[in-house]
mmCIF file of C-alpha atoms in Angstrom:
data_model
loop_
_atom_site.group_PDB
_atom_site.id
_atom_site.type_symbol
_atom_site.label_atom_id
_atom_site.label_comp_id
_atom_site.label_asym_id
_atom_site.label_seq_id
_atom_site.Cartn_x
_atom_site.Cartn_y
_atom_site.Cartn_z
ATOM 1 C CA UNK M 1 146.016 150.811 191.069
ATOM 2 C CA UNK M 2 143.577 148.465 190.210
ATOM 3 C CA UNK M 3 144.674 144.654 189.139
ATOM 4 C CA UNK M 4 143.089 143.315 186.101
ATOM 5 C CA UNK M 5 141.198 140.194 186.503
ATOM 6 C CA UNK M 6 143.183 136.933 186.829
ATOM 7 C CA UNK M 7 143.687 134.851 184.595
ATOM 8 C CA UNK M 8 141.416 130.955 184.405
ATOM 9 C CA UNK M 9 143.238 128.881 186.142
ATOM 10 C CA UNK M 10 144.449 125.928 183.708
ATOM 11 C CA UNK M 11 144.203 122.331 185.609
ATOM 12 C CA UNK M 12 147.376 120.345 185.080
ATOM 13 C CA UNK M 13 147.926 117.032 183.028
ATOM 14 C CA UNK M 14 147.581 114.876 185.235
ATOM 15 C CA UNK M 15 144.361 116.832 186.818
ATOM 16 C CA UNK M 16 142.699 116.343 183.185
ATOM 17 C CA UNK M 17 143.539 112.885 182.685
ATOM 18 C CA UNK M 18 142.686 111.938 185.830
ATOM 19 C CA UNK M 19 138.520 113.930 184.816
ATOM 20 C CA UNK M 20 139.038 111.925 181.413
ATOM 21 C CA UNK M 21 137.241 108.292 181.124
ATOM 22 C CA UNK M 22 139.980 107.141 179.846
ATOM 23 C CA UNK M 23 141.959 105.987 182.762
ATOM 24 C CA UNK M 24 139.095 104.272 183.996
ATOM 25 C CA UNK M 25 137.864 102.733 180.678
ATOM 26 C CA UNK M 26 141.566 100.639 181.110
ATOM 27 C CA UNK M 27 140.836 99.909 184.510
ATOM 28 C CA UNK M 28 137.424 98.079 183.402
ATOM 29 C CA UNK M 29 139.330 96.851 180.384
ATOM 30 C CA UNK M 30 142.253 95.223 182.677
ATOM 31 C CA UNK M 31 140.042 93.661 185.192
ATOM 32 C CA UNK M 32 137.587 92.186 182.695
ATOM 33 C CA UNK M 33 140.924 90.891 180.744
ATOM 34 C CA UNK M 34 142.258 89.416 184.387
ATOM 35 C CA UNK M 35 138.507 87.840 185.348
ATOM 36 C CA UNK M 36 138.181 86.745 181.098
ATOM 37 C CA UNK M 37 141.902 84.852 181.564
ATOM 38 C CA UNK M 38 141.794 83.513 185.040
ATOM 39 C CA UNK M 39 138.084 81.798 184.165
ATOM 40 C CA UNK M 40 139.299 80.449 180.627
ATOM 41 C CA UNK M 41 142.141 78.404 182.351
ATOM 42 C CA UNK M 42 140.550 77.287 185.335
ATOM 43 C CA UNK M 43 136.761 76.546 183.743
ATOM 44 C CA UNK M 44 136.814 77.325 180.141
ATOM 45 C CA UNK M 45 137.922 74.178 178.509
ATOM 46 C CA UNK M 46 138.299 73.779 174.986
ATOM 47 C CA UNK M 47 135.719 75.686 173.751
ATOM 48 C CA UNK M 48 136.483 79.334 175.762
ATOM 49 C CA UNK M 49 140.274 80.350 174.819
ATOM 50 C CA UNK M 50 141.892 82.330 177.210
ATOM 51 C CA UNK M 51 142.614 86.257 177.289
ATOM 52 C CA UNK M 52 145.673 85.639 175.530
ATOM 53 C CA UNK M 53 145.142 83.374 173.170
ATOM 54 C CA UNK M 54 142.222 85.641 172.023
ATOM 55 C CA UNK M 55 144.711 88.368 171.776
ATOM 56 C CA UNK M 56 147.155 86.001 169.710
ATOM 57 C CA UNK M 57 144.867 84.864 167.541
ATOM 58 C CA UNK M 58 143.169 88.309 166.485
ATOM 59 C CA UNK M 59 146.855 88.864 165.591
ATOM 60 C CA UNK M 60 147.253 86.328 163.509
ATOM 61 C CA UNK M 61 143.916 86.793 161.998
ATOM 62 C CA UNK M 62 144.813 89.993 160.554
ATOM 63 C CA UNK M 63 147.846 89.097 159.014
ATOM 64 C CA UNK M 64 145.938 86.813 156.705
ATOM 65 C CA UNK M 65 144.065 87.720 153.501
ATOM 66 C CA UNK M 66 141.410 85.342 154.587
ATOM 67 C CA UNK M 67 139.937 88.016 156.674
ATOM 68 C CA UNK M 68 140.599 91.117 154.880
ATOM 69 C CA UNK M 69 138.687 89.617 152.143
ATOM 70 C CA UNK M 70 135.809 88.711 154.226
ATOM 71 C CA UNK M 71 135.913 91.938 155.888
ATOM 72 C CA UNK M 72 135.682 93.606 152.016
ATOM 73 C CA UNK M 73 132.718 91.373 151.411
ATOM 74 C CA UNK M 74 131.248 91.964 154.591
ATOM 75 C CA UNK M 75 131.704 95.614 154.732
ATOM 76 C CA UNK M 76 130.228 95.733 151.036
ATOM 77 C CA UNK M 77 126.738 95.214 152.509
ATOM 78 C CA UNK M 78 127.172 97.308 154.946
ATOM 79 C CA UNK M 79 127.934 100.681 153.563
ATOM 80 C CA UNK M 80 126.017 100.199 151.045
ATOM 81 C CA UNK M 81 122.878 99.328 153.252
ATOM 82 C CA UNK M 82 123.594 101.753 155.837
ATOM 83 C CA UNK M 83 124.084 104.224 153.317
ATOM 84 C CA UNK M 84 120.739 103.852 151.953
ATOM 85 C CA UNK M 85 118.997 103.928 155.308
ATOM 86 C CA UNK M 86 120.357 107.644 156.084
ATOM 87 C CA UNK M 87 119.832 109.184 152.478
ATOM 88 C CA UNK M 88 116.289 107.677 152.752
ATOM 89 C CA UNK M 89 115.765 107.772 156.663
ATOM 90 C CA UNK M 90 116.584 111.433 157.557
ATOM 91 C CA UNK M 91 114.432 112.850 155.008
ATOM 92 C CA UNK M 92 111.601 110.054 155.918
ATOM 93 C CA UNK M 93 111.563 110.841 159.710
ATOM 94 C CA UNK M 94 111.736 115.075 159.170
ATOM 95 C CA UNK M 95 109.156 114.501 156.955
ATOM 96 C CA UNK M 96 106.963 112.369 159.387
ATOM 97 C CA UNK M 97 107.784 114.618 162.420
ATOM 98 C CA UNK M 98 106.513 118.052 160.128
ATOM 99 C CA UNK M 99 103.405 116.586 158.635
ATOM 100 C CA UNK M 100 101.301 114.879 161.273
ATOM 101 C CA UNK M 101 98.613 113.283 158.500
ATOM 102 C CA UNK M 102 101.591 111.359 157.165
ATOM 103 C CA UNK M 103 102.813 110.492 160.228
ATOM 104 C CA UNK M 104 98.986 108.605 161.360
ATOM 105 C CA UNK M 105 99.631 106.537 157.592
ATOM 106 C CA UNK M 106 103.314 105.465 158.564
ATOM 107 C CA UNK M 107 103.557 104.671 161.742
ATOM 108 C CA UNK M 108 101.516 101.620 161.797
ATOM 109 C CA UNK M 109 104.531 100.535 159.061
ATOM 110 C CA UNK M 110 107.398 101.866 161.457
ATOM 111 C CA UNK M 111 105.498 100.096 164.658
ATOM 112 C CA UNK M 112 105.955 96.759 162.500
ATOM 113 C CA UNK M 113 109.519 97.065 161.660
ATOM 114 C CA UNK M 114 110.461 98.002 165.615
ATOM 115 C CA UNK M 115 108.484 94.687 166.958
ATOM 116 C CA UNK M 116 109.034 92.373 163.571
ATOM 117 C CA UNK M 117 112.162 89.798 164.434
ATOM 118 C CA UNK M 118 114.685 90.755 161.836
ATOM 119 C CA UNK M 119 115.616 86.925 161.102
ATOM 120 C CA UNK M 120 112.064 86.471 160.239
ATOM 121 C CA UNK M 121 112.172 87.874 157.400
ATOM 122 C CA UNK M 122 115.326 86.582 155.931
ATOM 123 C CA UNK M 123 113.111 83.693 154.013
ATOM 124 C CA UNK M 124 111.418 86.120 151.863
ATOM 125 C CA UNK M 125 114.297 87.997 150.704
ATOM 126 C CA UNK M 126 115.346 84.631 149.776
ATOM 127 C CA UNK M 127 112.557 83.895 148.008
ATOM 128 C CA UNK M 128 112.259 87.386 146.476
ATOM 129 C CA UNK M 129 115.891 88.583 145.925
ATOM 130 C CA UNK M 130 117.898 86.154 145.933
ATOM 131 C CA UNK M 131 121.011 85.295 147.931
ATOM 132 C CA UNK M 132 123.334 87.974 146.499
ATOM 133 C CA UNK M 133 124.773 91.534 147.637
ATOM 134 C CA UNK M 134 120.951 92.883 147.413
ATOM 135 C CA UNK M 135 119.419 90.263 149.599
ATOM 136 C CA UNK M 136 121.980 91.457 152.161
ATOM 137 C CA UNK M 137 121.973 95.216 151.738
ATOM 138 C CA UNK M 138 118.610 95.285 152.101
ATOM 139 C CA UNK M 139 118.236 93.619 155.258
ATOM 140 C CA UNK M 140 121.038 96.028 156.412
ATOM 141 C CA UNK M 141 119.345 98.849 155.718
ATOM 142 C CA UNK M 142 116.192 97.404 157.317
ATOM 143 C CA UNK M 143 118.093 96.997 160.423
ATOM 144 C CA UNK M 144 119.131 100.465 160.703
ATOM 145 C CA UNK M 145 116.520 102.486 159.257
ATOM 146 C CA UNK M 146 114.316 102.534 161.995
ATOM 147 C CA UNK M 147 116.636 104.001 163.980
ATOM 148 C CA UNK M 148 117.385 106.519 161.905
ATOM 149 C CA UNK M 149 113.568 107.455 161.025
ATOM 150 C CA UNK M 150 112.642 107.356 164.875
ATOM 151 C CA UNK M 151 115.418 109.942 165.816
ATOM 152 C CA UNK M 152 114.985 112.176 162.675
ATOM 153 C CA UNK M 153 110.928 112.674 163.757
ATOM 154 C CA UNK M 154 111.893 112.975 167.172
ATOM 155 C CA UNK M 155 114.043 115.675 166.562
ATOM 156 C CA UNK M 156 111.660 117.669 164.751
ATOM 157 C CA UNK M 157 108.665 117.124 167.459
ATOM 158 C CA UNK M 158 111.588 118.598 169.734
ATOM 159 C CA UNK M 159 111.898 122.083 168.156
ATOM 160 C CA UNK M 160 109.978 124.202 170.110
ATOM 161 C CA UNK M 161 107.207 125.402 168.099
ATOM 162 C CA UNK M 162 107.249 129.208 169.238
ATOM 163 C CA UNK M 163 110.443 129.117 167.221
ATOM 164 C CA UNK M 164 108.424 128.181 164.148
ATOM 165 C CA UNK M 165 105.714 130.812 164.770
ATOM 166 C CA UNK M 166 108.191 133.725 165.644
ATOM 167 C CA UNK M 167 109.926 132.788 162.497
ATOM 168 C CA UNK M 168 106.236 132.742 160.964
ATOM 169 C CA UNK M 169 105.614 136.194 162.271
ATOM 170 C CA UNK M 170 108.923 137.769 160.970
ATOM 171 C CA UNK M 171 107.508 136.599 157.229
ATOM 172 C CA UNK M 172 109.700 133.651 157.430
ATOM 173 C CA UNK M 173 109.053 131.566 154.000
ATOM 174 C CA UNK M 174 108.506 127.164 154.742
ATOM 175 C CA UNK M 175 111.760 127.084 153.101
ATOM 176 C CA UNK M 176 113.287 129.481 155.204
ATOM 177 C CA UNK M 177 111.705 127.608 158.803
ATOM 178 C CA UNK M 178 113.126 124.556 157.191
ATOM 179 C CA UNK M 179 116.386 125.372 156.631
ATOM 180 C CA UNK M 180 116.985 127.863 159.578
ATOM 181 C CA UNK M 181 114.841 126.715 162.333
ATOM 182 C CA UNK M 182 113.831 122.613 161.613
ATOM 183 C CA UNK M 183 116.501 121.473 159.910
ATOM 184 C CA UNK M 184 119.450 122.887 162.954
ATOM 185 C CA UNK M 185 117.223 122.095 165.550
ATOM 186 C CA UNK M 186 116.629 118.237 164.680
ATOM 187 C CA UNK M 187 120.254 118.121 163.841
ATOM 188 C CA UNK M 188 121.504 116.458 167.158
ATOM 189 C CA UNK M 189 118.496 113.630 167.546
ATOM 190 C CA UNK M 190 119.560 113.355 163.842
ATOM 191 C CA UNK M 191 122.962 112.755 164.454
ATOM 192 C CA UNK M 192 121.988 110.619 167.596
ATOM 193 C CA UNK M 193 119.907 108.363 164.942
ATOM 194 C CA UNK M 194 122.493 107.574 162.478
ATOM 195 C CA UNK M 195 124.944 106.301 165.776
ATOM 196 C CA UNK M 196 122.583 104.070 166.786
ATOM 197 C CA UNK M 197 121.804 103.222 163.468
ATOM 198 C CA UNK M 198 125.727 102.406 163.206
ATOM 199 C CA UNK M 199 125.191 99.843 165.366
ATOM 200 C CA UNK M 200 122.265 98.080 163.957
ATOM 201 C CA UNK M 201 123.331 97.910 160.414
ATOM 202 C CA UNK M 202 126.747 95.814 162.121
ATOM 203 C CA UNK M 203 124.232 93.662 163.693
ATOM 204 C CA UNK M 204 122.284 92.629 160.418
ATOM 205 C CA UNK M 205 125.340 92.351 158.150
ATOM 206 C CA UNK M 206 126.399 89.646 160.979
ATOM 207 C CA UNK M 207 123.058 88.168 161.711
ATOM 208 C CA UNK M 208 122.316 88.060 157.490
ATOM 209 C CA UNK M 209 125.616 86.191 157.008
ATOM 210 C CA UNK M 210 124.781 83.686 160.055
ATOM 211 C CA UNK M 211 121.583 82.867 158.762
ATOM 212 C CA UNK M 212 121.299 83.497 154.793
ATOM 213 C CA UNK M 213 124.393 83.417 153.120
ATOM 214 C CA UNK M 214 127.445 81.517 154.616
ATOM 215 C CA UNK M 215 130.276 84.066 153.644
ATOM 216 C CA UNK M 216 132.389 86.635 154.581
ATOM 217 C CA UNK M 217 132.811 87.185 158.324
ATOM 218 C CA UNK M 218 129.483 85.261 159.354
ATOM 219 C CA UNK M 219 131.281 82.459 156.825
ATOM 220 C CA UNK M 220 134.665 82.350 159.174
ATOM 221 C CA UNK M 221 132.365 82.698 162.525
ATOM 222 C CA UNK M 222 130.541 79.473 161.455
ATOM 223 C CA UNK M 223 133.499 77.531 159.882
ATOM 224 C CA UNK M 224 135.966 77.919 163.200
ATOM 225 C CA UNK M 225 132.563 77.228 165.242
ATOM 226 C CA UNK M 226 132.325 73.627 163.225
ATOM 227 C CA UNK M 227 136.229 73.348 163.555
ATOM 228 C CA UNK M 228 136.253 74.071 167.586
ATOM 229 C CA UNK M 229 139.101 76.461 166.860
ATOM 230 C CA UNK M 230 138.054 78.779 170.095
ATOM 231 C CA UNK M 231 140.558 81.218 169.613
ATOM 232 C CA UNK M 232 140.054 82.300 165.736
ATOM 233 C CA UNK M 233 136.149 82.153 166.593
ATOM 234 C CA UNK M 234 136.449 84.912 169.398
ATOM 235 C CA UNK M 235 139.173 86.869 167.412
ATOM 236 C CA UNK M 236 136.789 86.841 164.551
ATOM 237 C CA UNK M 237 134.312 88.778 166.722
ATOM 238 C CA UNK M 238 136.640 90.594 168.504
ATOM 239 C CA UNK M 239 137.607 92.045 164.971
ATOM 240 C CA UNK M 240 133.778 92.864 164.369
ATOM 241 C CA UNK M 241 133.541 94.086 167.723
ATOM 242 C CA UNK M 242 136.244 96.847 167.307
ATOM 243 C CA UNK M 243 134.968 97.957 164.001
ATOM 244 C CA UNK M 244 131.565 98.558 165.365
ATOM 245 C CA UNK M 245 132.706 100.517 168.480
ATOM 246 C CA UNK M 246 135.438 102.491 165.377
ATOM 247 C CA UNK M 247 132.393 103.612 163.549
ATOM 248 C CA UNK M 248 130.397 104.215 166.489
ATOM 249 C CA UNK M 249 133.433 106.385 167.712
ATOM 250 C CA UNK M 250 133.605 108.262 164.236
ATOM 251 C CA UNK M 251 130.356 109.187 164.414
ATOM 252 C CA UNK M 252 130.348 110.499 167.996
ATOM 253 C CA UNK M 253 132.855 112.590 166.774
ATOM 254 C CA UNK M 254 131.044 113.677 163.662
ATOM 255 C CA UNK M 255 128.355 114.511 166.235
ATOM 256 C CA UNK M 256 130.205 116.752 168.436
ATOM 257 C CA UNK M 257 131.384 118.710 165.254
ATOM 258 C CA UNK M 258 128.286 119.054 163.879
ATOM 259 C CA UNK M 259 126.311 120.387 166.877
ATOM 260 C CA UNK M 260 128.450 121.514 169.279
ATOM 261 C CA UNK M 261 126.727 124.637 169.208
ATOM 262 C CA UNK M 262 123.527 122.757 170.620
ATOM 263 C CA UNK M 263 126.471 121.881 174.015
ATOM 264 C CA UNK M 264 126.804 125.631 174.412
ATOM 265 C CA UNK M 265 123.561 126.887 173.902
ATOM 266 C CA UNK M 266 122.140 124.252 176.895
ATOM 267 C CA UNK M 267 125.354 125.429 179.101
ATOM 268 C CA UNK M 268 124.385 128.627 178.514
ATOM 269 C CA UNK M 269 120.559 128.382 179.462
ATOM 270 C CA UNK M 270 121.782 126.374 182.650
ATOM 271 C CA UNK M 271 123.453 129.362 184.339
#
């Protein structure tokens, strides 16, 4: 009698926690915490706090109202910014990446926003806008839409374009080769583009409060800097810090969901 085939062998816990990065993402964390402590009390003086009083003061940072509020007012610009640069980005870059004659007219204009310094041009939105919310959700969505343009075009040059004339050749309707061929193919440069873009649009709702408007979480960075209270300085951007890498994490996630099938498809050609 013939056995059936065996069954996958399952590794253990441990085995798969041991292949995870986890385990050595705390490692890194725990000696950069050690090196960050043991330098603040030998070296650091009185303007580097040490490990732990970091730690104790992001604590008691967000236990006050102080920085909730800031972190609404701060976070106002920032959705609102970023959300403009992907409703407006995606289509902008699929666009450029399909039609190569309006690709030669904008990318002279993308060219300048990738090279331009981004505090440069916080004068004329002063001068322009203003020093309210749209002053600072625009610069927001300046920061990040770049990103998001570069990796939406990018992802359409990728498709292969014997997809597009098979598709072609079956009677396949521009409507159709959008929606069944472009649109699933760009999807994971897409995705990659609004990550990155994550991080940008963090960077110029910081950067906008620094230099334009004293308020909000750029307001508490610069007052603790004036009052040499170390400690509530770093836990400020500690705070920033972890909200960046939270949204940077949710949309990793968002981006396996969304084309995991693009994972299994590579796997698949690789065997």
């Amino acid at each position: 009698m013939t056995a059936g085939p065996r069954p996958a062998h399952r590794p253990g816990v441990l085995r798969r926690m041991l292949d995870a990065s986890l385990p050595y993402q705390l490692l890194t964390f725990a000696v950069f915490a050690a090196g960050w402590e043991l330098y603040a009390r030998e070296w650091g003086g009185l303007l580097i706090p040490t490990f732990t009083e970091t730690v104790q003061a992001t604590a008691e940072l967000l236990g006050t109202a102080e920085l909730w509020q800031a972190m609404y007012v701060s976070n106002q610009a920032l959705v609102l910014g970023f959300g403009i640069a992907v409703v407006v980005g995606v289509p902008a870059g699929i666009v450029l990446g399909r039609f190569r004659a309006l690709e030669r007219l904008a990318d002279v204009y993308l060219n300048i926003l990738l090279v331009t310094p981004m505090a440069a041009i916080i004068p004329l939105l002063v001068m322009s806008v203003g020093f309210g919310l749209a002053s600072r959700v625009i610069l927001v969505t300046i920061f990040s839409i770049v990103m998001v343009v570069v990796n939406s075009r990018a992802g359409v040059r990728q498709v292969d374009p014997s997809l597009i004339e098979m598709a072609r050749s079956f009677g396949a309707t521009e409507r159709r080769i959008w929606a069944r061929v472009l649109l699933p193919g760009a999807l994971p440069a897409i995705m990659t583009g609004i990550r990155l873009g994550i991080g940008r649009a963090v960077t110029g709702m910081v950067i906008v409060e620094l230099l334009m408007v004293s308020t909000a979480l750029g307001g508490l960075i610069l007052e603790y800097r004036g009052l040499f209270k170390a400690p509530l300085l770093y836990g400020t951007i500690v705070i920033i810090l972890a909200e960046a890498l939270l949204l940077i994490s949710v949309a990793r996630w968002g981006e396996r969901r969304l084309t995991g099938w693009a994972r299994t498809t590579m796997a698949r050609s690789a065997r």
